[in-house]
Amino acid sequence: MSALNVLGLPLQPCGTDPMTGWFRDGCCRSDPDDRGLHVVCAVMTARFLEFSKSRGNDLSTPRPDFDFPGLKPGDRWCLCAMRWMEAYEHGLAPDVVLESTHLNALGVVPLEALRIYAVSA
């Protein structure tokens, strides 16, 4: 059975440039080892990247040792559901692609909140 998105449809890829996902396959799906639940397909903004850095998760600085190019505004990235929710609570949530956000995100983030920030795939 294939993974489902928050709309109950087959999960669509989030992004491949840079390659995202817990499995670095472009999809926001995870397994039990993914304690951060990287299942929200988000479109990066400068405000969110600054917010995340202020919370100790610098997503904008390249980390060649982890084959991580660093993110810039406009990049799509599979975010931790809790980080997206925290940004939402601070009015700094990035847009999301519902078709590429895994169903498991709904255990942390209400669908109504995701819909407010939804953009087309």
Coordinates of N, CA, C and O in Angstrom, one line a residue, residues 40 48 51 79-94 96 105-114 117:
V40 N 6.0 17.2 6.8 CA 5.3 18.3 6.3 C 6.1 18.9 5.1 O 7.2 19.3 5.3
F48 N 10.9 32.0 8.0 CA 10.9 30.7 8.6 C 12.3 30.3 8.9 O 12.6 29.7 9.9
F51 N 13.6 31.9 11.8 CA 13.0 31.4 13.0 C 13.6 30.0 13.4 O 13.9 29.8 14.6
L79 N 9.7 19.2 6.5 CA 9.9 19.7 7.9 C 9.4 18.7 8.9 O 8.4 18.0 8.7
C80 N 9.9 18.8 10.1 CA 9.4 18.2 11.3 C 8.0 18.8 11.6 O 7.9 20.0 11.6
A81 N 7.0 17.9 11.8 CA 5.7 18.4 12.1 C 5.6 19.4 13.3 O 5.0 20.4 13.3
M82 N 6.4 19.0 14.4 CA 6.4 19.9 15.6 C 7.0 21.3 15.3 O 6.6 22.3 15.8
R83 N 8.1 21.3 14.4 CA 8.7 22.6 14.1 C 7.7 23.5 13.3 O 7.6 24.6 13.5
W84 N 7.0 22.8 12.3 CA 6.0 23.6 11.6 C 4.9 24.1 12.5 O 4.6 25.3 12.4
M85 N 4.5 23.3 13.4 CA 3.4 23.7 14.4 C 3.9 24.9 15.3 O 3.2 25.8 15.5
E86 N 5.2 24.8 15.7 CA 5.8 25.8 16.5 C 5.8 27.1 15.7 O 5.5 28.2 16.3
A87 N 6.2 27.1 14.5 CA 6.3 28.3 13.6 C 4.9 28.8 13.4 O 4.6 30.0 13.5
Y88 N 3.9 27.9 13.2 CA 2.5 28.3 13.1 C 2.0 29.1 14.3 O 1.4 30.2 14.2
E89 N 2.3 28.6 15.5 CA 1.9 29.3 16.7 C 2.6 30.6 16.9 O 2.0 31.5 17.6
H90 N 3.7 30.9 16.2 CA 4.4 32.1 16.3 C 4.1 33.0 15.1 O 4.7 34.1 14.9
G91 N 3.1 32.6 14.2 CA 2.8 33.3 13.0 C 3.9 33.4 12.0 O 3.9 34.2 11.1
L92 N 4.7 32.3 12.0 CA 5.9 32.3 11.0 C 5.9 31.0 10.2 O 6.9 30.7 9.6
A93 N 4.8 30.3 10.1 CA 4.8 29.0 9.4 C 5.0 29.3 7.9 O 4.4 30.2 7.3
P94 N 5.8 28.4 7.3 CA 5.9 28.5 5.8 C 4.7 27.8 5.1 O 4.0 27.1 5.8
V96 N 2.7 25.3 2.8 CA 2.8 23.8 2.7 C 2.1 23.3 1.4 O 1.2 23.9 0.9
A105 N 1.2 13.7 9.5 CA 1.3 15.1 10.1 C 0.1 15.4 10.9 O 0.2 16.3 11.8
L106 N -1.1 14.8 10.6 CA -2.3 15.2 11.3 C -2.3 14.8 12.7 O -3.1 15.2 13.5
G107 N -1.4 14.0 13.1 CA -1.2 13.6 14.5 C -0.6 14.8 15.4 O -0.7 14.8 16.6
V108 N -0.1 15.8 14.7 CA 0.6 16.9 15.3 C -0.1 18.2 14.9 O -0.3 19.1 15.7
V109 N -0.4 18.3 13.6 CA -0.9 19.6 13.0 C -2.4 19.4 12.6 O -2.6 18.5 11.8
P110 N -3.3 20.3 12.9 CA -4.6 20.2 12.4 C -4.7 20.5 10.9 O -4.0 21.4 10.5
L111 N -5.5 19.8 10.2 CA -5.7 20.0 8.8 C -6.1 21.4 8.5 O -5.6 22.0 7.5
E112 N -6.9 22.0 9.4 CA -7.4 23.4 9.2 C -6.2 24.4 9.2 O -6.2 25.3 8.4
A113 N -5.2 24.1 10.0 CA -4.0 25.0 10.0 C -3.2 24.8 8.7 O -2.7 25.8 8.2
L114 N -3.0 23.6 8.3 CA -2.3 23.3 7.0 C -3.0 24.0 5.9 O -2.4 24.6 5.0
Y117 N -2.2 27.6 5.0 CA -0.9 27.8 4.4 C -0.7 27.0 3.1 O 0.4 27.0 2.6

